[in-house]
mmCIF file of C-alpha atoms in Angstrom:
data_model
loop_
_atom_site.group_PDB
_atom_site.id
_atom_site.type_symbol
_atom_site.label_atom_id
_atom_site.label_comp_id
_atom_site.label_asym_id
_atom_site.label_seq_id
_atom_site.Cartn_x
_atom_site.Cartn_y
_atom_site.Cartn_z
ATOM 1 C CA MET A 1 71.595 1.578 -88.403
ATOM 2 C CA SER A 2 72.075 -2.190 -88.377
ATOM 3 C CA SER A 3 69.553 -4.531 -89.957
ATOM 4 C CA SER A 4 68.545 -5.694 -86.476
ATOM 5 C CA ASP A 5 67.625 -2.106 -85.597
ATOM 6 C CA SER A 6 65.601 -1.551 -88.752
ATOM 7 C CA PRO A 7 61.822 -1.670 -88.490
ATOM 8 C CA SER A 8 60.356 -4.966 -89.623
ATOM 9 C CA GLU A 9 57.941 -5.084 -92.546
ATOM 10 C CA ASP A 10 55.103 -5.683 -90.086
ATOM 11 C CA GLU A 11 56.102 -2.632 -88.021
ATOM 12 C CA GLN A 12 56.375 -0.468 -91.138
ATOM 13 C CA ALA A 13 52.938 -1.616 -92.256
ATOM 14 C CA ALA A 14 51.528 -0.849 -88.812
ATOM 15 C CA ASP A 15 52.705 2.758 -89.164
ATOM 16 C CA GLN A 16 50.807 3.321 -92.401
ATOM 17 C CA HIS A 17 47.510 5.155 -92.494
ATOM 18 C CA VAL A 18 44.893 2.619 -93.517
ATOM 19 C CA THR A 19 42.217 3.509 -96.066
ATOM 20 C CA GLY A 20 39.866 1.573 -98.268
ATOM 21 C CA ALA A 21 42.490 1.837 -101.016
ATOM 22 C CA ASN A 22 45.307 0.109 -99.146
ATOM 23 C CA ALA A 23 43.502 -2.099 -96.613
ATOM 24 C CA ASP A 24 43.978 -5.845 -96.834
ATOM 25 C CA SER A 25 41.559 -7.362 -99.346
ATOM 26 C CA GLN A 26 40.403 -10.008 -96.871
ATOM 27 C CA VAL A 27 39.536 -7.330 -94.301
ATOM 28 C CA LEU A 28 37.570 -5.454 -96.948
ATOM 29 C CA GLN A 29 35.694 -8.646 -97.751
ATOM 30 C CA TYR A 30 34.694 -8.967 -94.102
ATOM 31 C CA PHE A 31 33.060 -5.548 -94.313
ATOM 32 C CA TRP A 32 31.134 -6.563 -97.418
ATOM 33 C CA ASP A 33 29.990 -9.787 -95.764
ATOM 34 C CA LEU A 34 28.637 -7.864 -92.765
ATOM 35 C CA ALA A 35 25.789 -6.824 -95.049
ATOM 36 C CA SER A 36 24.954 -10.383 -96.118
ATOM 37 C CA LEU A 37 21.299 -11.371 -96.035
ATOM 38 C CA GLN A 38 22.373 -14.637 -94.384
ATOM 39 C CA GLN A 39 22.702 -14.307 -90.605
ATOM 40 C CA ASP A 40 25.383 -16.980 -90.325
ATOM 41 C CA GLU A 41 27.505 -15.179 -92.929
ATOM 42 C CA ARG A 42 27.123 -11.866 -91.086
ATOM 43 C CA GLU A 43 28.102 -13.490 -87.792
ATOM 44 C CA ALA A 44 31.145 -15.192 -89.311
ATOM 45 C CA ALA A 45 32.265 -11.943 -90.947
ATOM 46 C CA ALA A 46 31.836 -10.017 -87.694
ATOM 47 C CA GLN A 47 33.875 -12.583 -85.757
ATOM 48 C CA ALA A 48 36.647 -12.615 -88.348
ATOM 49 C CA LEU A 49 36.751 -8.829 -88.633
ATOM 50 C CA VAL A 50 36.898 -8.305 -84.871
ATOM 51 C CA GLY A 51 39.726 -10.835 -84.730
ATOM 52 C CA ALA A 52 41.693 -8.994 -87.418
ATOM 53 C CA LEU A 53 41.188 -5.613 -85.751
ATOM 54 C CA THR A 54 42.158 -7.004 -82.345
ATOM 55 C CA ASP A 55 45.305 -8.662 -83.711
ATOM 56 C CA SER A 56 46.300 -5.377 -85.317
ATOM 57 C CA GLN A 57 45.732 -3.539 -82.046
ATOM 58 C CA ARG A 58 47.775 -6.066 -80.073
ATOM 59 C CA GLN A 59 50.737 -5.658 -82.428
ATOM 60 C CA HIS A 60 50.395 -1.885 -82.246
ATOM 61 C CA ASP A 61 50.346 -1.919 -78.440
ATOM 62 C CA GLU A 62 53.451 -4.097 -78.271
ATOM 63 C CA SER A 63 55.576 -2.075 -80.691
ATOM 64 C CA HIS A 64 54.264 1.504 -80.792
ATOM 65 C CA ARG A 65 52.340 2.378 -77.668
ATOM 66 C CA ALA A 66 53.687 3.598 -74.344
ATOM 67 C CA GLN A 67 52.796 1.371 -71.411
ATOM 68 C CA GLY A 68 49.831 2.759 -69.506
ATOM 69 C CA ALA A 69 48.807 5.252 -72.209
ATOM 70 C CA GLN A 70 45.067 5.848 -71.970
ATOM 71 C CA PRO A 71 42.712 6.736 -74.830
ATOM 72 C CA SER A 72 41.783 10.398 -75.101
ATOM 73 C CA GLY A 73 38.373 11.947 -74.653
ATOM 74 C CA SER A 74 36.404 13.474 -71.824
ATOM 75 C CA LEU A 75 32.781 13.061 -70.825
ATOM 76 C CA GLU A 76 33.057 15.959 -68.407
ATOM 77 C CA GLN A 77 34.107 18.787 -70.715
ATOM 78 C CA PRO A 78 33.631 19.283 -74.467
ATOM 79 C CA GLU A 79 36.716 18.759 -76.595
ATOM 80 C CA VAL A 80 38.078 21.574 -78.709
ATOM 81 C CA GLY A 81 38.182 21.467 -82.491
ATOM 82 C CA ASN A 82 35.707 20.302 -85.097
ATOM 83 C CA ARG A 83 34.047 16.892 -85.239
ATOM 84 C CA GLN A 84 36.776 15.277 -87.333
ATOM 85 C CA GLN A 85 39.548 16.633 -85.130
ATOM 86 C CA ARG A 86 37.823 15.428 -81.979
ATOM 87 C CA MET A 87 37.366 11.982 -83.473
ATOM 88 C CA GLU A 88 40.985 11.656 -84.577
ATOM 89 C CA HIS A 89 42.161 12.848 -81.160
ATOM 90 C CA CYS A 90 40.028 10.212 -79.450
ATOM 91 C CA LEU A 91 41.410 7.442 -81.682
ATOM 92 C CA ASP A 92 45.031 8.273 -80.884
ATOM 93 C CA CYS A 93 45.640 4.955 -79.106
ATOM 94 C CA CYS A 94 44.218 2.858 -81.945
ATOM 95 C CA SER A 95 46.303 0.996 -84.488
ATOM 96 C CA PRO A 96 45.860 2.351 -88.027
ATOM 97 C CA LEU A 97 43.701 -0.640 -88.943
ATOM 98 C CA MET A 98 41.619 -0.347 -85.759
ATOM 99 C CA ALA A 99 41.023 3.364 -86.404
ATOM 100 C CA TYR A 100 39.961 2.623 -89.975
ATOM 101 C CA GLY A 101 37.772 -0.250 -88.810
ATOM 102 C CA LEU A 102 35.960 1.784 -86.166
ATOM 103 C CA LYS A 103 35.238 4.604 -88.609
ATOM 104 C CA ARG A 104 33.955 2.236 -91.263
ATOM 105 C CA LEU A 105 31.836 0.314 -88.766
ATOM 106 C CA ALA A 106 30.331 3.566 -87.487
ATOM 107 C CA ARG A 107 29.482 4.724 -91.005
ATOM 108 C CA GLY A 108 28.064 1.305 -91.820
ATOM 109 C CA LEU A 109 25.507 1.728 -89.058
ATOM 110 C CA ALA A 110 23.740 4.192 -91.350
ATOM 111 C CA SER A 111 23.533 1.776 -94.264
ATOM 112 C CA SER A 112 20.029 1.119 -95.549
ATOM 113 C CA ARG A 113 21.066 -2.154 -97.184
ATOM 114 C CA GLN A 114 19.053 -5.046 -95.798
ATOM 115 C CA GLY A 115 21.088 -6.835 -93.148
ATOM 116 C CA ALA A 116 23.907 -4.287 -93.117
ATOM 117 C CA ARG A 117 22.903 -2.367 -90.004
ATOM 118 C CA GLN A 118 22.607 -5.584 -87.979
ATOM 119 C CA GLY A 119 25.963 -6.906 -89.153
ATOM 120 C CA PHE A 120 27.831 -3.659 -88.596
ATOM 121 C CA ALA A 121 26.200 -3.192 -85.186
ATOM 122 C CA ALA A 122 27.273 -6.663 -84.038
ATOM 123 C CA ALA A 123 30.880 -6.103 -85.115
ATOM 124 C CA PHE A 124 30.907 -2.608 -83.611
ATOM 125 C CA ALA A 125 29.706 -3.781 -80.189
ATOM 126 C CA ALA A 126 32.091 -6.761 -80.143
ATOM 127 C CA THR A 127 35.070 -4.566 -81.041
ATOM 128 C CA LEU A 128 34.254 -2.051 -78.310
ATOM 129 C CA GLY A 129 33.842 -4.963 -75.908
ATOM 130 C CA HIS A 130 37.540 -5.747 -76.231
ATOM 131 C CA SER A 131 38.415 -2.210 -75.118
ATOM 132 C CA ALA A 132 36.032 -2.592 -72.184
ATOM 133 C CA ALA A 133 37.561 -5.941 -71.214
ATOM 134 C CA ALA A 134 41.047 -4.418 -71.260
ATOM 135 C CA ALA A 135 39.892 -1.428 -69.206
ATOM 136 C CA THR A 136 38.529 -3.706 -66.485
ATOM 137 C CA GLU A 137 41.690 -5.857 -66.624
ATOM 138 C CA GLN A 138 39.868 -9.113 -67.291
ATOM 139 C CA SER A 139 42.333 -11.998 -67.289
ATOM 140 C CA SER A 140 40.838 -13.410 -70.484
ATOM 141 C CA ALA A 141 41.017 -10.104 -72.356
ATOM 142 C CA PRO A 142 43.037 -10.406 -75.589
ATOM 143 C CA LEU A 143 44.325 -6.847 -75.098
ATOM 144 C CA LYS A 144 46.005 -5.397 -72.023
ATOM 145 C CA GLN A 145 45.127 -1.749 -72.600
ATOM 146 C CA PRO A 146 41.885 -0.078 -73.768
ATOM 147 C CA PHE A 147 42.202 1.550 -77.184
ATOM 148 C CA VAL A 148 39.135 3.815 -77.132
ATOM 149 C CA SER A 149 37.019 5.365 -74.379
ATOM 150 C CA ALA A 150 33.266 5.869 -74.177
ATOM 151 C CA ALA A 151 33.875 9.550 -74.892
ATOM 152 C CA GLY A 152 35.878 8.548 -77.945
ATOM 153 C CA VAL A 153 33.000 6.438 -79.245
ATOM 154 C CA LEU A 154 30.612 9.381 -78.848
ATOM 155 C CA ALA A 155 33.036 11.578 -80.816
ATOM 156 C CA LEU A 156 33.281 8.842 -83.446
ATOM 157 C CA LEU A 157 29.508 8.602 -83.850
ATOM 158 C CA GLU A 158 29.151 12.380 -83.950
ATOM 159 C CA ALA A 159 31.713 12.679 -86.753
ATOM 160 C CA CYS A 160 30.680 9.668 -88.825
ATOM 161 C CA LEU A 161 26.915 10.049 -88.461
ATOM 162 C CA GLU A 162 26.477 13.804 -88.664
ATOM 163 C CA VAL A 163 22.981 15.007 -89.533
ATOM 164 C CA THR A 164 22.676 18.257 -91.481
ATOM 165 C CA GLY A 165 19.800 20.215 -92.971
ATOM 166 C CA SER A 166 21.186 19.726 -96.477
ATOM 167 C CA MET A 167 20.706 15.954 -96.279
ATOM 168 C CA SER A 168 17.667 14.275 -97.779
ATOM 169 C CA GLY A 169 15.002 13.008 -95.418
ATOM 170 C CA ALA A 170 16.035 9.416 -96.125
ATOM 171 C CA ASP A 171 19.700 10.138 -95.385
ATOM 172 C CA GLN A 172 18.788 11.907 -92.144
ATOM 173 C CA ARG A 173 16.679 8.923 -91.108
ATOM 174 C CA ASP A 174 19.521 6.493 -91.838
ATOM 175 C CA ALA A 175 22.037 8.603 -89.914
ATOM 176 C CA LEU A 176 19.741 8.930 -86.895
ATOM 177 C CA LEU A 177 19.049 5.196 -86.872
ATOM 178 C CA GLY A 178 22.800 4.668 -87.148
ATOM 179 C CA ARG A 179 23.332 6.788 -84.036
ATOM 180 C CA VAL A 180 20.797 4.723 -82.099
ATOM 181 C CA PHE A 181 22.457 1.480 -83.166
ATOM 182 C CA GLY A 182 25.871 2.933 -82.314
ATOM 183 C CA LEU A 183 24.773 3.975 -78.827
ATOM 184 C CA ALA A 184 23.145 0.564 -78.367
ATOM 185 C CA GLY A 185 26.452 -1.069 -79.300
ATOM 186 C CA LEU A 186 28.266 1.166 -76.829
ATOM 187 C CA ALA A 187 25.813 0.151 -74.106
ATOM 188 C CA ARG A 188 26.108 -3.533 -74.991
ATOM 189 C CA SER A 189 29.905 -3.452 -74.962
ATOM 190 C CA GLY A 190 30.167 -2.399 -71.315
ATOM 191 C CA LEU A 191 32.567 0.373 -72.253
ATOM 192 C CA VAL A 192 30.509 3.162 -70.693
ATOM 193 C CA THR A 193 31.197 1.984 -67.141
ATOM 194 C CA ALA A 194 34.507 0.254 -67.852
ATOM 195 C CA CYS A 195 36.670 3.156 -68.994
ATOM 196 C CA PRO A 196 38.277 5.699 -66.658
ATOM 197 C CA ALA A 197 36.263 8.501 -68.326
ATOM 198 C CA ALA A 198 33.150 6.979 -66.758
ATOM 199 C CA ASP A 199 34.563 5.818 -63.446
ATOM 200 C CA VAL A 200 31.708 4.202 -61.536
ATOM 201 C CA SER A 201 33.649 4.360 -58.270
ATOM 202 C CA SER A 202 33.182 8.123 -58.244
ATOM 203 C CA GLY A 203 29.454 7.615 -57.776
ATOM 204 C CA SER A 204 28.642 10.200 -60.433
ATOM 205 C CA MET A 205 27.813 7.716 -63.192
ATOM 206 C CA ARG A 206 28.550 10.582 -65.533
ATOM 207 C CA GLY A 207 29.216 8.318 -68.504
ATOM 208 C CA VAL A 208 25.885 6.547 -68.156
ATOM 209 C CA ALA A 209 24.122 9.896 -67.772
ATOM 210 C CA VAL A 210 25.722 11.326 -70.912
ATOM 211 C CA VAL A 211 24.887 8.309 -73.060
ATOM 212 C CA SER A 212 21.387 8.172 -71.565
ATOM 213 C CA SER A 213 20.837 11.822 -72.441
ATOM 214 C CA GLN A 214 21.744 11.171 -76.061
ATOM 215 C CA LEU A 215 19.370 8.218 -76.236
ATOM 216 C CA VAL A 216 16.597 10.275 -74.625
ATOM 217 C CA GLY A 217 17.233 13.061 -77.118
ATOM 218 C CA LEU A 218 16.934 10.646 -80.031
ATOM 219 C CA LEU A 219 13.861 9.042 -78.509
ATOM 220 C CA GLN A 220 12.191 12.439 -78.357
ATOM 221 C CA ARG A 221 13.401 13.583 -81.755
ATOM 222 C CA LYS A 222 11.534 11.236 -84.095
ATOM 223 C CA SER A 223 8.767 8.718 -83.506
ATOM 224 C CA PHE A 224 10.495 6.052 -85.606
ATOM 225 C CA LEU A 225 13.455 6.121 -83.204
ATOM 226 C CA ARG A 226 11.461 5.516 -80.033
ATOM 227 C CA GLU A 227 11.444 1.721 -79.909
ATOM 228 C CA SER A 228 15.139 1.260 -80.743
ATOM 229 C CA ALA A 229 16.304 4.105 -78.493
ATOM 230 C CA ALA A 230 14.189 2.885 -75.577
ATOM 231 C CA ALA A 231 15.574 -0.649 -75.968
ATOM 232 C CA ALA A 232 19.135 0.700 -75.964
ATOM 233 C CA LEU A 233 18.382 2.772 -72.862
ATOM 234 C CA VAL A 234 17.077 -0.298 -71.023
ATOM 235 C CA GLU A 235 20.174 -2.255 -72.029
ATOM 236 C CA LEU A 236 22.417 0.515 -70.727
ATOM 237 C CA LEU A 237 20.679 0.727 -67.359
ATOM 238 C CA GLN A 238 19.668 -2.855 -66.628
ATOM 239 C CA ASP A 239 22.914 -4.003 -64.978
ATOM 240 C CA LEU A 240 23.325 -1.018 -62.656
ATOM 241 C CA SER A 241 23.099 -1.430 -58.916
ATOM 242 C CA THR A 242 20.152 0.087 -57.061
ATOM 243 C CA GLN A 243 22.280 2.997 -55.880
ATOM 244 C CA GLN A 244 23.673 3.645 -59.343
ATOM 245 C CA MET A 245 20.213 3.439 -60.884
ATOM 246 C CA GLU A 246 18.890 5.986 -58.398
ATOM 247 C CA GLN A 247 21.672 8.396 -59.309
ATOM 248 C CA VAL A 248 21.029 8.102 -63.031
ATOM 249 C CA TRP A 249 17.241 7.984 -62.710
ATOM 250 C CA SER A 250 17.225 11.153 -60.651
ATOM 251 C CA TRP A 251 19.118 12.875 -63.428
ATOM 252 C CA LEU A 252 16.892 11.389 -66.137
ATOM 253 C CA ASN A 253 13.749 12.571 -64.330
ATOM 254 C CA SER A 254 14.947 16.135 -64.703
ATOM 255 C CA VAL A 255 15.362 15.529 -68.433
ATOM 256 C CA PHE A 256 11.946 13.942 -68.887
ATOM 257 C CA GLU A 257 10.046 16.633 -66.925
ATOM 258 C CA GLY A 258 8.125 18.912 -69.238
ATOM 259 C CA CYS A 259 9.267 17.119 -72.362
ATOM 260 C CA SER A 260 6.770 16.624 -75.162
ATOM 261 C CA MET A 261 7.189 13.569 -77.335
ATOM 262 C CA VAL A 262 7.505 13.981 -81.092
ATOM 263 C CA VAL A 263 4.649 12.337 -82.981
#
């Protein structure tokens, strides 16, 4: 193979699995700064991190990804495999750095460090927003193809923020709050209605219904989740048309009927 046919150093690096041990030190610093007590530092870190992840994804799309390939995941039928397998399957269109970044951002949503949850949530929503912009083919979108679907984000949150009976009460609380913040970021990003898995033209609004059901479940699960989950639910529904709202509200009514709130 001639030197012109050999993979460039950038392409070889893009093929590598990214972990905390081999990630770029500047990218790692962005993650640390997301937990800063200073809002301006958190915002600057989020902007820089999203830029680095997006640049990595653009390079990956140009050199490794088939044109028109869509991210995996289905909101209609449950995926096979365990949580980790479902997550990895749903991140199959992500660059190695983007996949690492999404996982770390999702886990960071459960951090109890002051300022961390807000910083990680802002970066998470902004990153997902780029996938939504690509899915809706916005001319200003920095990427031309979505890299994760709404279903993929749900699989990501399920794997990274799992709640088990063996966890301490504090850890369960942090994980549940992380799920609420993650679903709020998903709602804020516009990805639920932008990706093919939640095609609004079908009239089913299945994606909105699925995310709404998770928020309702969290709202009912613990009293300390009510305010945040309700705010995320409003944000998810507020931009729907009257017809779309009626479809989702009809479904939500059936969920709310006979439900007792947790005190």
